[in-house]
């Protein structure tokens, strides 16, 4: 959660934290607005292992798409030194540019509407008309879980 230009900006992590613990959301909001310290963060080696396995799974999925001849629009996240709002605005603009160009697959696209921010594993082109043209995109999330 970030507080920029007198408004809160949320991510999927913020939503997940809210569903798990309303108090954590309150602490995070207070930290974002400068009304309190950041909530404590606890290192969990098991979560680190799952995170690494998730990255490996995602890379394996990307490799399969490449082997299948899918053109990937791989985006490079803008410099983290940029202010948060500018960085995500630029990232979303790059993602939209790749979508307008009709890339078959967009890996690690950035989405930002001014309130919600996020990074999607894959955007897959489908032949369904939209404002982009004769195509549109579906989000594909590469999770290890089966549900």
Short mmCIF file of N, CA, C and O in Angstrom, two decimals:
data_model
loop_
_atom_site.label_atom_id
_atom_site.label_comp_id
_atom_site.label_asym_id
_atom_site.label_seq_id
_atom_site.Cartn_x
_atom_site.Cartn_y
_atom_site.Cartn_z
N UNK A 1 0.85 -1.17 0.00
CA UNK A 1 0.00 0.00 0.00
C UNK A 1 0.90 1.24 0.00
O UNK A 1 1.89 1.30 0.72
N UNK A 2 0.52 2.19 -0.84
CA UNK A 2 1.27 3.44 -0.93
C UNK A 2 0.28 4.60 -0.86
O UNK A 2 -0.87 4.47 -1.28
N UNK A 3 0.75 5.71 -0.36
CA UNK A 3 -0.07 6.92 -0.26
C UNK A 3 0.63 8.00 -1.08
O UNK A 3 1.69 8.50 -0.72
N UNK A 4 0.04 8.32 -2.24
CA UNK A 4 0.65 9.25 -3.18
C UNK A 4 -0.41 10.26 -3.61
O UNK A 4 -1.53 9.88 -3.97
N UNK A 5 -0.04 11.52 -3.60
CA UNK A 5 -0.96 12.60 -4.00
C UNK A 5 -2.29 12.50 -3.25
O UNK A 5 -3.36 12.62 -3.83
N UNK A 6 -2.22 12.26 -1.97
CA UNK A 6 -3.38 12.22 -1.07
C UNK A 6 -4.37 11.10 -1.40
O UNK A 6 -5.56 11.23 -1.15
N UNK A 7 -3.86 10.01 -1.99
CA UNK A 7 -4.73 8.85 -2.22
C UNK A 7 -3.93 7.57 -2.03
O UNK A 7 -2.72 7.53 -2.25
N UNK A 8 -4.65 6.53 -1.64
CA UNK A 8 -4.02 5.23 -1.43
C UNK A 8 -3.96 4.45 -2.74
O UNK A 8 -4.89 4.52 -3.56
N UNK A 9 -2.87 3.74 -2.93
CA UNK A 9 -2.69 2.85 -4.08
C UNK A 9 -2.51 1.45 -3.52
O UNK A 9 -1.70 1.22 -2.63
N UNK A 10 -3.29 0.52 -4.04
CA UNK A 10 -3.35 -0.84 -3.52
C UNK A 10 -2.80 -1.85 -4.52
O UNK A 10 -2.83 -1.63 -5.73
N UNK A 11 -2.38 -2.99 -3.99
CA UNK A 11 -1.92 -4.11 -4.81
C UNK A 11 -2.69 -5.36 -4.39
O UNK A 11 -3.40 -5.36 -3.38
N UNK A 12 -2.49 -6.45 -5.14
CA UNK A 12 -3.12 -7.72 -4.78
C UNK A 12 -2.66 -8.18 -3.40
O UNK A 12 -3.44 -8.77 -2.65
N UNK A 13 -1.43 -7.88 -3.05
CA UNK A 13 -0.92 -8.24 -1.72
C UNK A 13 -1.73 -7.53 -0.64
O UNK A 13 -2.05 -8.13 0.40
N UNK A 14 -2.07 -6.28 -0.87
CA UNK A 14 -2.88 -5.55 0.10
C UNK A 14 -4.25 -6.20 0.27
O UNK A 14 -4.76 -6.32 1.39
N UNK A 15 -4.85 -6.63 -0.83
CA UNK A 15 -6.14 -7.31 -0.76
C UNK A 15 -6.01 -8.62 0.01
O UNK A 15 -6.83 -8.93 0.89
N UNK A 16 -4.96 -9.37 -0.28
CA UNK A 16 -4.72 -10.63 0.42
C UNK A 16 -4.52 -10.39 1.92
O UNK A 16 -5.08 -11.11 2.75
N UNK A 17 -3.75 -9.38 2.26
CA UNK A 17 -3.55 -9.05 3.68
C UNK A 17 -4.86 -8.65 4.35
O UNK A 17 -5.12 -9.04 5.49
N UNK A 18 -5.70 -7.89 3.64
CA UNK A 18 -6.99 -7.48 4.20
C UNK A 18 -7.86 -8.70 4.50
O UNK A 18 -8.49 -8.78 5.55
N UNK A 19 -7.90 -9.64 3.56
CA UNK A 19 -8.72 -10.83 3.76
C UNK A 19 -8.20 -11.69 4.91
O UNK A 19 -8.97 -12.36 5.59
N UNK A 20 -6.90 -11.65 5.14
CA UNK A 20 -6.30 -12.45 6.20
C UNK A 20 -6.38 -11.77 7.57
O UNK A 20 -6.57 -12.44 8.58
N UNK A 21 -6.24 -10.42 7.57
CA UNK A 21 -6.16 -9.73 8.85
C UNK A 21 -6.44 -8.24 8.67
O UNK A 21 -5.61 -7.50 8.16
N UNK A 22 -7.60 -7.82 9.12
CA UNK A 22 -7.97 -6.41 9.03
C UNK A 22 -7.02 -5.51 9.80
O UNK A 22 -6.76 -4.37 9.41
N UNK A 23 -6.50 -6.02 10.91
CA UNK A 23 -5.58 -5.21 11.71
C UNK A 23 -4.28 -4.93 10.95
O UNK A 23 -3.74 -3.82 11.01
N UNK A 24 -3.79 -5.93 10.22
CA UNK A 24 -2.60 -5.73 9.39
C UNK A 24 -2.85 -4.63 8.37
O UNK A 24 -1.98 -3.79 8.12
N UNK A 25 -4.04 -4.60 7.79
CA UNK A 25 -4.39 -3.56 6.83
C UNK A 25 -4.35 -2.19 7.49
O UNK A 25 -3.84 -1.23 6.91
N UNK A 26 -4.88 -2.09 8.70
CA UNK A 26 -4.85 -0.82 9.43
C UNK A 26 -3.42 -0.38 9.68
O UNK A 26 -3.07 0.79 9.46
N UNK A 27 -2.56 -1.30 10.13
CA UNK A 27 -1.16 -0.96 10.38
C UNK A 27 -0.45 -0.53 9.10
O UNK A 27 0.32 0.44 9.10
N UNK A 28 -0.73 -1.24 8.00
CA UNK A 28 -0.11 -0.90 6.72
C UNK A 28 -0.58 0.47 6.23
O UNK A 28 0.21 1.26 5.72
N UNK A 29 -1.86 0.76 6.40
CA UNK A 29 -2.40 2.07 6.01
C UNK A 29 -1.75 3.17 6.82
O UNK A 29 -1.36 4.21 6.29
N UNK A 30 -1.63 2.97 8.12
CA UNK A 30 -1.00 3.98 8.98
C UNK A 30 0.44 4.23 8.55
O UNK A 30 0.90 5.36 8.53
N UNK A 31 1.15 3.16 8.21
CA UNK A 31 2.54 3.32 7.76
C UNK A 31 2.59 4.08 6.44
O UNK A 31 3.42 4.97 6.25
N UNK A 32 1.68 3.75 5.52
CA UNK A 32 1.66 4.40 4.21
C UNK A 32 1.38 5.90 4.31
O UNK A 32 1.95 6.69 3.57
N UNK A 33 0.52 6.27 5.26
CA UNK A 33 0.16 7.69 5.41
C UNK A 33 1.08 8.42 6.39
O UNK A 33 0.85 9.59 6.66
N UNK A 34 2.08 7.72 6.91
CA UNK A 34 3.02 8.36 7.82
C UNK A 34 2.53 8.48 9.24
O UNK A 34 3.10 9.21 10.04
N UNK A 35 1.46 7.76 9.58
CA UNK A 35 0.87 7.84 10.92
C UNK A 35 1.42 6.78 11.87
O UNK A 35 1.00 6.72 13.02
N UNK A 36 2.31 5.94 11.39
CA UNK A 36 2.86 4.89 12.26
C UNK A 36 3.98 4.15 11.56
O UNK A 36 4.24 4.36 10.37
N UNK A 37 4.65 3.26 12.29
CA UNK A 37 5.75 2.49 11.70
C UNK A 37 5.22 1.38 10.80
O UNK A 37 4.05 1.00 10.87
N UNK A 38 6.10 0.85 9.96
CA UNK A 38 5.73 -0.30 9.13
C UNK A 38 5.46 -1.49 10.03
O UNK A 38 6.15 -1.67 11.05
N UNK A 39 4.49 -2.32 9.67
CA UNK A 39 4.24 -3.53 10.46
C UNK A 39 5.48 -4.42 10.43
O UNK A 39 6.23 -4.41 9.44
N UNK A 40 5.69 -5.19 11.46
CA UNK A 40 6.86 -6.08 11.46
C UNK A 40 6.75 -7.12 10.35
O UNK A 40 5.66 -7.54 9.99
N UNK A 41 7.89 -7.47 9.80
CA UNK A 41 7.93 -8.49 8.75
C UNK A 41 8.71 -9.68 9.31
O UNK A 41 9.78 -9.52 9.88
N UNK A 42 8.13 -10.83 9.15
CA UNK A 42 8.75 -12.04 9.68
C UNK A 42 9.25 -12.89 8.51
O UNK A 42 8.50 -13.17 7.58
N UNK A 43 10.50 -13.26 8.58
CA UNK A 43 11.07 -14.13 7.56
C UNK A 43 10.58 -15.55 7.79
O UNK A 43 10.59 -16.05 8.92
N UNK A 44 10.15 -16.17 6.72
CA UNK A 44 9.67 -17.55 6.79
C UNK A 44 10.40 -18.36 5.72
O UNK A 44 10.11 -18.21 4.53
N UNK A 45 11.35 -19.19 6.13
CA UNK A 45 12.12 -19.96 5.15
C UNK A 45 11.24 -20.82 4.24
O UNK A 45 11.55 -21.01 3.07
N UNK A 46 10.13 -21.32 4.75
CA UNK A 46 9.24 -22.15 3.93
C UNK A 46 8.62 -21.31 2.82
O UNK A 46 8.50 -21.77 1.68
N UNK A 47 8.24 -20.07 3.13
CA UNK A 47 7.67 -19.20 2.09
C UNK A 47 8.72 -18.85 1.04
O UNK A 47 8.42 -18.74 -0.14
N UNK A 48 9.95 -18.67 1.48
CA UNK A 48 11.04 -18.38 0.54
C UNK A 48 11.22 -19.54 -0.45
O UNK A 48 11.39 -19.33 -1.64
N UNK A 49 11.17 -20.77 0.04
CA UNK A 49 11.29 -21.95 -0.82
C UNK A 49 10.13 -21.99 -1.81
O UNK A 49 10.33 -22.23 -3.01
N UNK A 50 8.91 -21.73 -1.34
CA UNK A 50 7.75 -21.72 -2.23
C UNK A 50 7.88 -20.62 -3.29
O UNK A 50 7.53 -20.82 -4.46
N UNK A 51 8.39 -19.45 -2.88
CA UNK A 51 8.57 -18.34 -3.81
C UNK A 51 9.56 -18.75 -4.90
O UNK A 51 9.31 -18.51 -6.09
N UNK A 52 10.68 -19.37 -4.52
CA UNK A 52 11.67 -19.81 -5.50
C UNK A 52 11.09 -20.87 -6.44
O UNK A 52 11.33 -20.83 -7.65
N UNK A 53 10.34 -21.81 -5.90
CA UNK A 53 9.71 -22.84 -6.74
C UNK A 53 8.72 -22.19 -7.71
O UNK A 53 8.60 -22.61 -8.87
N UNK A 54 8.00 -21.18 -7.25
CA UNK A 54 7.07 -20.47 -8.12
C UNK A 54 7.78 -19.78 -9.28
O UNK A 54 7.31 -19.83 -10.42
N UNK A 55 8.93 -19.17 -9.01
CA UNK A 55 9.71 -18.54 -10.08
C UNK A 55 10.19 -19.57 -11.09
O UNK A 55 10.14 -19.33 -12.30
N UNK A 56 10.64 -20.72 -10.60
CA UNK A 56 11.10 -21.79 -11.50
C UNK A 56 9.94 -22.29 -12.36
O UNK A 56 10.11 -22.51 -13.57
N UNK A 57 8.77 -22.43 -11.76
CA UNK A 57 7.59 -22.90 -12.49
C UNK A 57 7.22 -21.88 -13.58
O UNK A 57 6.92 -22.26 -14.72
N UNK A 58 7.26 -20.61 -13.23
CA UNK A 58 6.95 -19.56 -14.18
C UNK A 58 7.93 -19.57 -15.35
O UNK A 58 7.54 -19.45 -16.52
N UNK A 59 9.22 -19.72 -15.07
CA UNK A 59 10.24 -19.76 -16.12
C UNK A 59 10.05 -20.99 -17.02
O UNK A 59 10.26 -20.90 -18.23
N UNK A 60 9.66 -22.10 -16.43
CA UNK A 60 9.40 -23.31 -17.22
C UNK A 60 8.22 -23.09 -18.17
O UNK A 60 8.25 -23.52 -19.33
N UNK A 61 7.19 -22.41 -17.69
CA UNK A 61 6.02 -22.10 -18.53
C UNK A 61 6.44 -21.18 -19.68
O UNK A 61 6.03 -21.39 -20.83
N UNK A 62 7.26 -20.19 -19.38
CA UNK A 62 7.75 -19.27 -20.41
C UNK A 62 8.56 -20.04 -21.45
O UNK A 62 8.39 -19.81 -22.66
N UNK A 63 9.39 -20.95 -21.02
CA UNK A 63 10.20 -21.76 -21.95
C UNK A 63 9.30 -22.59 -22.87
O UNK A 63 9.57 -22.70 -24.07
N UNK A 64 8.22 -23.16 -22.33
CA UNK A 64 7.29 -23.94 -23.15
C UNK A 64 6.63 -23.06 -24.21
O UNK A 64 6.44 -23.49 -25.35
N UNK A 65 6.27 -21.84 -23.83
CA UNK A 65 5.66 -20.93 -24.80
C UNK A 65 6.64 -20.59 -25.92
O UNK A 65 6.26 -20.54 -27.09
N UNK A 66 7.88 -20.36 -25.56
CA UNK A 66 8.90 -20.07 -26.57
C UNK A 66 9.10 -21.26 -27.50
O UNK A 66 9.21 -21.09 -28.71
N UNK A 67 9.16 -22.46 -26.93
CA UNK A 67 9.32 -23.69 -27.74
C UNK A 67 8.15 -23.88 -28.70
O UNK A 67 8.32 -24.41 -29.79
N UNK A 68 6.98 -23.42 -28.28
CA UNK A 68 5.78 -23.54 -29.12
C UNK A 68 5.73 -22.46 -30.20
O UNK A 68 4.79 -22.40 -30.98
N UNK A 69 6.75 -21.61 -30.22
CA UNK A 69 6.82 -20.56 -31.24
C UNK A 69 6.01 -19.33 -30.93
O UNK A 69 5.76 -18.51 -31.81
N UNK A 70 5.60 -19.19 -29.69
CA UNK A 70 4.85 -17.99 -29.31
C UNK A 70 5.81 -16.82 -29.17
O UNK A 70 6.84 -16.92 -28.50
N UNK A 71 5.48 -15.75 -29.79
CA UNK A 71 6.28 -14.53 -29.68
C UNK A 71 5.99 -13.92 -28.31
O UNK A 71 4.83 -13.74 -27.96
N UNK A 72 6.99 -13.65 -27.55
CA UNK A 72 6.74 -13.06 -26.24
C UNK A 72 7.15 -11.60 -26.22
O UNK A 72 8.24 -11.23 -26.64
N UNK A 73 6.25 -10.79 -25.72
CA UNK A 73 6.54 -9.38 -25.50
C UNK A 73 7.07 -9.25 -24.08
O UNK A 73 6.29 -9.04 -23.17
N UNK A 74 8.38 -9.46 -23.90
CA UNK A 74 8.96 -9.39 -22.56
C UNK A 74 9.25 -7.94 -22.22
O UNK A 74 9.94 -7.25 -22.96
N UNK A 75 8.73 -7.52 -21.11
CA UNK A 75 8.88 -6.14 -20.68
C UNK A 75 9.96 -6.02 -19.62
O UNK A 75 10.15 -6.91 -18.80
N UNK A 76 10.66 -4.91 -19.65
CA UNK A 76 11.65 -4.62 -18.63
C UNK A 76 11.04 -3.59 -17.70
O UNK A 76 10.67 -2.50 -18.14
N UNK A 77 10.92 -3.96 -16.44
CA UNK A 77 10.32 -3.05 -15.47
C UNK A 77 11.13 -1.77 -15.40
O UNK A 77 12.36 -1.80 -15.36
N UNK A 78 10.47 -0.61 -15.40
CA UNK A 78 11.18 0.66 -15.31
C UNK A 78 12.04 0.74 -14.04
O UNK A 78 11.80 0.04 -13.06
N UNK A 79 13.01 1.60 -14.08
CA UNK A 79 13.96 1.80 -12.99
C UNK A 79 13.25 2.05 -11.66
O UNK A 79 12.40 2.92 -11.55
N UNK A 80 13.61 1.27 -10.65
CA UNK A 80 13.00 1.40 -9.32
C UNK A 80 13.37 2.72 -8.65
O UNK A 80 12.79 3.07 -7.62
N UNK A 81 14.33 3.44 -9.21
CA UNK A 81 14.69 4.75 -8.65
C UNK A 81 13.63 5.81 -8.99
O UNK A 81 13.57 6.85 -8.34
N UNK A 82 12.82 5.53 -9.99
CA UNK A 82 11.73 6.46 -10.35
C UNK A 82 10.71 6.49 -9.22
O UNK A 82 10.50 5.49 -8.54
N UNK A 83 10.04 7.62 -9.04
CA UNK A 83 8.95 7.64 -8.06
C UNK A 83 7.92 6.57 -8.40
O UNK A 83 7.65 6.27 -9.57
N UNK A 84 7.35 5.97 -7.37
CA UNK A 84 6.44 4.83 -7.49
C UNK A 84 5.37 5.06 -8.56
O UNK A 84 5.16 4.23 -9.44
N UNK A 85 4.68 6.17 -8.48
CA UNK A 85 3.59 6.48 -9.41
C UNK A 85 4.11 6.54 -10.85
O UNK A 85 3.49 5.99 -11.76
N UNK A 86 5.23 7.20 -11.06
CA UNK A 86 5.80 7.34 -12.41
C UNK A 86 6.24 5.98 -12.95
O UNK A 86 6.04 5.68 -14.12
N UNK A 87 6.86 5.18 -12.09
CA UNK A 87 7.34 3.87 -12.51
C UNK A 87 6.19 3.00 -12.99
O UNK A 87 6.24 2.39 -14.05
N UNK A 88 5.10 2.94 -12.19
CA UNK A 88 3.98 2.08 -12.57
C UNK A 88 3.18 2.64 -13.74
O UNK A 88 2.65 1.89 -14.55
N UNK A 89 3.12 3.95 -13.88
CA UNK A 89 2.47 4.55 -15.04
C UNK A 89 3.24 4.18 -16.31
O UNK A 89 2.64 3.79 -17.33
N UNK A 90 4.57 4.26 -16.25
CA UNK A 90 5.40 3.89 -17.40
C UNK A 90 5.29 2.41 -17.72
O UNK A 90 5.19 2.01 -18.89
N UNK A 91 5.27 1.57 -16.68
CA UNK A 91 5.17 0.13 -16.86
C UNK A 91 3.84 -0.24 -17.52
O UNK A 91 3.79 -1.03 -18.46
N UNK A 92 2.76 0.36 -17.05
CA UNK A 92 1.44 0.09 -17.65
C UNK A 92 1.39 0.57 -19.10
O UNK A 92 0.79 -0.09 -19.95
N UNK A 93 2.04 1.69 -19.39
CA UNK A 93 2.08 2.21 -20.76
C UNK A 93 2.83 1.25 -21.68
O UNK A 93 2.41 1.00 -22.82
N UNK A 94 3.94 0.67 -21.18
CA UNK A 94 4.69 -0.30 -21.99
C UNK A 94 3.85 -1.54 -22.25
O UNK A 94 3.87 -2.11 -23.36
N UNK A 95 3.10 -1.97 -21.24
CA UNK A 95 2.24 -3.15 -21.40
C UNK A 95 1.16 -2.86 -22.43
O UNK A 95 0.90 -3.68 -23.32
N UNK A 96 0.52 -1.71 -22.33
CA UNK A 96 -0.52 -1.35 -23.29
C UNK A 96 0.05 -1.25 -24.71
O UNK A 96 -0.60 -1.68 -25.67
N UNK A 97 1.25 -0.73 -24.84
CA UNK A 97 1.89 -0.64 -26.16
C UNK A 97 2.10 -2.04 -26.76
O UNK A 97 1.82 -2.26 -27.94
N UNK A 98 2.54 -3.00 -25.94
CA UNK A 98 2.71 -4.38 -26.41
C UNK A 98 1.37 -4.99 -26.80
O UNK A 98 1.27 -5.74 -27.77
N UNK A 99 0.32 -4.67 -26.04
CA UNK A 99 -1.01 -5.17 -26.35
C UNK A 99 -1.51 -4.58 -27.67
O UNK A 99 -2.06 -5.30 -28.51
N UNK A 100 -1.31 -3.29 -27.85
CA UNK A 100 -1.74 -2.65 -29.10
C UNK A 100 -0.99 -3.20 -30.31
O UNK A 100 -1.52 -3.26 -31.41
N UNK A 101 0.28 -3.60 -30.08
CA UNK A 101 1.09 -4.18 -31.16
C UNK A 101 0.65 -5.61 -31.48
O UNK A 101 1.05 -6.16 -32.51
N UNK A 102 -0.16 -6.22 -30.61
CA UNK A 102 -0.69 -7.55 -30.87
C UNK A 102 0.23 -8.69 -30.50
O UNK A 102 0.13 -9.78 -31.09
N UNK A 103 1.12 -8.50 -29.52
CA UNK A 103 2.01 -9.58 -29.10
C UNK A 103 1.20 -10.81 -28.73
O UNK A 103 0.14 -10.71 -28.13
N UNK A 104 1.71 -12.00 -29.10
CA UNK A 104 1.02 -13.25 -28.77
C UNK A 104 0.96 -13.46 -27.27
O UNK A 104 -0.05 -13.89 -26.72
N UNK A 105 2.09 -13.20 -26.61
CA UNK A 105 2.22 -13.40 -25.17
C UNK A 105 2.98 -12.21 -24.60
O UNK A 105 4.00 -11.81 -25.14
N UNK A 106 2.47 -11.68 -23.51
CA UNK A 106 3.19 -10.61 -22.80
C UNK A 106 3.54 -11.16 -21.43
O UNK A 106 2.66 -11.55 -20.65
N UNK A 107 4.83 -11.23 -21.16
CA UNK A 107 5.34 -11.79 -19.91
C UNK A 107 5.61 -10.64 -18.93
O UNK A 107 6.27 -9.67 -19.28
N UNK A 108 5.07 -10.78 -17.72
CA UNK A 108 5.28 -9.81 -16.64
C UNK A 108 4.78 -8.41 -17.00
O UNK A 108 5.49 -7.42 -16.84
N UNK A 109 3.55 -8.34 -17.48
CA UNK A 109 2.96 -7.05 -17.80
C UNK A 109 2.60 -6.28 -16.54
O UNK A 109 2.24 -6.85 -15.52
N UNK A 110 2.73 -4.97 -16.61
CA UNK A 110 2.38 -4.11 -15.50
C UNK A 110 1.03 -3.47 -15.73
O UNK A 110 0.73 -2.99 -16.82
N UNK A 111 0.20 -3.47 -14.70
CA UNK A 111 -1.14 -2.88 -14.78
C UNK A 111 -1.28 -1.83 -13.69
O UNK A 111 -0.89 -2.05 -12.55
N UNK A 112 -1.84 -0.68 -14.05
CA UNK A 112 -2.03 0.40 -13.08
C UNK A 112 -3.13 1.31 -13.57
O UNK A 112 -3.09 1.80 -14.69
N UNK A 113 -4.15 1.50 -12.71
CA UNK A 113 -5.26 2.38 -13.09
C UNK A 113 -5.34 3.62 -12.20
O UNK A 113 -6.34 4.34 -12.23
N UNK A 114 -4.30 3.88 -11.43
CA UNK A 114 -4.30 5.02 -10.53
C UNK A 114 -4.69 4.66 -9.11
O UNK A 114 -4.38 5.39 -8.17
N UNK A 115 -5.35 3.51 -8.94
CA UNK A 115 -5.74 3.03 -7.60
C UNK A 115 -5.17 1.65 -7.33
O UNK A 115 -4.67 1.38 -6.25
N UNK A 116 -5.24 0.77 -8.32
CA UNK A 116 -4.75 -0.60 -8.18
C UNK A 116 -3.54 -0.79 -9.07
O UNK A 116 -3.52 -0.34 -10.22
N UNK A 117 -2.55 -1.49 -8.54
CA UNK A 117 -1.31 -1.74 -9.28
C UNK A 117 -0.99 -3.23 -9.19
O UNK A 117 -1.32 -3.88 -8.18
N UNK A 118 -0.41 -3.78 -10.25
CA UNK A 118 -0.04 -5.19 -10.19
C UNK A 118 0.76 -5.62 -11.39
O UNK A 118 0.84 -4.93 -12.40
N UNK A 119 1.35 -6.78 -11.22
CA UNK A 119 2.14 -7.39 -12.29
C UNK A 119 1.51 -8.75 -12.57
O UNK A 119 1.29 -9.54 -11.67
N UNK A 120 1.21 -9.00 -13.83
CA UNK A 120 0.55 -10.24 -14.23
C UNK A 120 1.60 -11.19 -14.82
O UNK A 120 2.52 -10.75 -15.52
N UNK A 121 1.48 -12.48 -14.50
CA UNK A 121 2.46 -13.44 -15.02
C UNK A 121 2.47 -13.40 -16.55
O UNK A 121 3.52 -13.15 -17.15
N UNK A 122 1.33 -13.66 -17.16
CA UNK A 122 1.24 -13.67 -18.62
C UNK A 122 -0.08 -13.05 -19.08
O UNK A 122 -1.11 -13.25 -18.45
N UNK A 123 -0.01 -12.32 -20.17
CA UNK A 123 -1.20 -11.88 -20.90
C UNK A 123 -1.15 -12.63 -22.22
O UNK A 123 -0.18 -12.51 -22.98
N UNK A 124 -2.18 -13.44 -22.48
CA UNK A 124 -2.22 -14.26 -23.68
C UNK A 124 -3.23 -13.68 -24.67
O UNK A 124 -4.38 -13.44 -24.31
N UNK A 125 -2.77 -13.47 -25.88
CA UNK A 125 -3.65 -12.93 -26.93
C UNK A 125 -4.70 -13.97 -27.30
O UNK A 125 -4.41 -15.16 -27.47
N UNK A 126 -5.95 -13.51 -27.40
CA UNK A 126 -7.04 -14.34 -27.88
C UNK A 126 -7.72 -13.60 -29.02
O UNK A 126 -7.73 -12.37 -29.06
N UNK A 127 -8.27 -14.34 -29.94
CA UNK A 127 -8.90 -13.74 -31.12
C UNK A 127 -10.35 -13.38 -30.79
O UNK A 127 -11.28 -14.02 -31.26
N UNK A 128 -10.49 -12.38 -29.97
CA UNK A 128 -11.79 -11.85 -29.58
C UNK A 128 -11.69 -10.33 -29.71
O UNK A 128 -10.83 -9.72 -29.09
N UNK A 129 -12.53 -9.70 -30.52
CA UNK A 129 -12.40 -8.26 -30.75
C UNK A 129 -12.48 -7.43 -29.46
O UNK A 129 -13.18 -7.78 -28.51
N UNK A 130 -11.72 -6.34 -29.48
CA UNK A 130 -11.73 -5.39 -28.37
C UNK A 130 -11.34 -4.03 -28.94
O UNK A 130 -11.19 -3.87 -30.15
N UNK A 131 -11.14 -3.07 -28.08
CA UNK A 131 -10.70 -1.76 -28.55
C UNK A 131 -9.28 -1.80 -29.10
O UNK A 131 -8.84 -0.84 -29.73
N UNK A 132 -8.58 -2.92 -28.89
CA UNK A 132 -7.22 -3.08 -29.42
C UNK A 132 -7.25 -3.45 -30.90
O UNK A 132 -6.28 -3.23 -31.62
N UNK A 133 -8.34 -4.07 -31.34
CA UNK A 133 -8.45 -4.56 -32.71
C UNK A 133 -9.23 -5.86 -32.72
O UNK A 133 -10.15 -6.04 -31.92
N UNK A 134 -8.81 -6.80 -33.57
CA UNK A 134 -9.51 -8.09 -33.68
C UNK A 134 -9.08 -9.05 -32.57
O UNK A 134 -9.43 -10.22 -32.61
N UNK A 135 -8.34 -8.60 -31.62
CA UNK A 135 -7.83 -9.43 -30.53
C UNK A 135 -8.03 -8.75 -29.18
O UNK A 135 -8.32 -7.57 -29.10
N UNK A 136 -7.87 -9.56 -28.15
CA UNK A 136 -7.87 -9.06 -26.77
C UNK A 136 -6.93 -9.97 -25.99
O UNK A 136 -6.24 -10.80 -26.57
N UNK A 137 -6.90 -9.82 -24.68
CA UNK A 137 -5.96 -10.59 -23.85
C UNK A 137 -6.65 -11.21 -22.65
O UNK A 137 -7.59 -10.63 -22.11
N UNK A 138 -6.15 -12.38 -22.28
CA UNK A 138 -6.60 -13.05 -21.06
C UNK A 138 -5.41 -13.17 -20.13
O UNK A 138 -4.28 -13.43 -20.56
N UNK A 139 -5.66 -13.02 -18.85
CA UNK A 139 -4.62 -13.16 -17.84
C UNK A 139 -4.40 -14.64 -17.56
O UNK A 139 -5.34 -15.40 -17.38
N UNK A 140 -3.14 -15.05 -17.51
CA UNK A 140 -2.77 -16.41 -17.13
C UNK A 140 -1.80 -16.30 -15.98
O UNK A 140 -0.75 -15.67 -16.09
N UNK A 141 -2.18 -16.90 -14.86
CA UNK A 141 -1.37 -16.88 -13.66
C UNK A 141 -0.76 -18.27 -13.49
O UNK A 141 -1.47 -19.26 -13.57
N UNK A 142 0.54 -18.34 -13.31
CA UNK A 142 1.20 -19.65 -13.19
C UNK A 142 1.45 -19.97 -11.72
O UNK A 142 2.49 -19.67 -11.17
N UNK A 143 0.47 -20.57 -11.12
CA UNK A 143 0.58 -20.97 -9.71
C UNK A 143 0.94 -22.45 -9.64
O UNK A 143 0.59 -23.23 -10.52
N UNK A 144 1.62 -22.81 -8.57
CA UNK A 144 1.94 -24.21 -8.36
C UNK A 144 0.74 -24.99 -7.86
O UNK A 144 0.62 -26.18 -8.11
N UNK A 145 -0.16 -24.31 -7.15
CA UNK A 145 -1.33 -24.99 -6.58
C UNK A 145 -2.28 -25.42 -7.68
O UNK A 145 -2.32 -24.83 -8.76
N UNK A 146 -3.06 -26.44 -7.39
CA UNK A 146 -4.01 -26.94 -8.38
C UNK A 146 -5.36 -26.26 -8.27
O UNK A 146 -6.22 -26.44 -9.10
N UNK A 147 -5.58 -25.51 -7.22
CA UNK A 147 -6.86 -24.81 -7.03
C UNK A 147 -6.61 -23.34 -6.84
O UNK A 147 -5.60 -22.94 -6.30
#
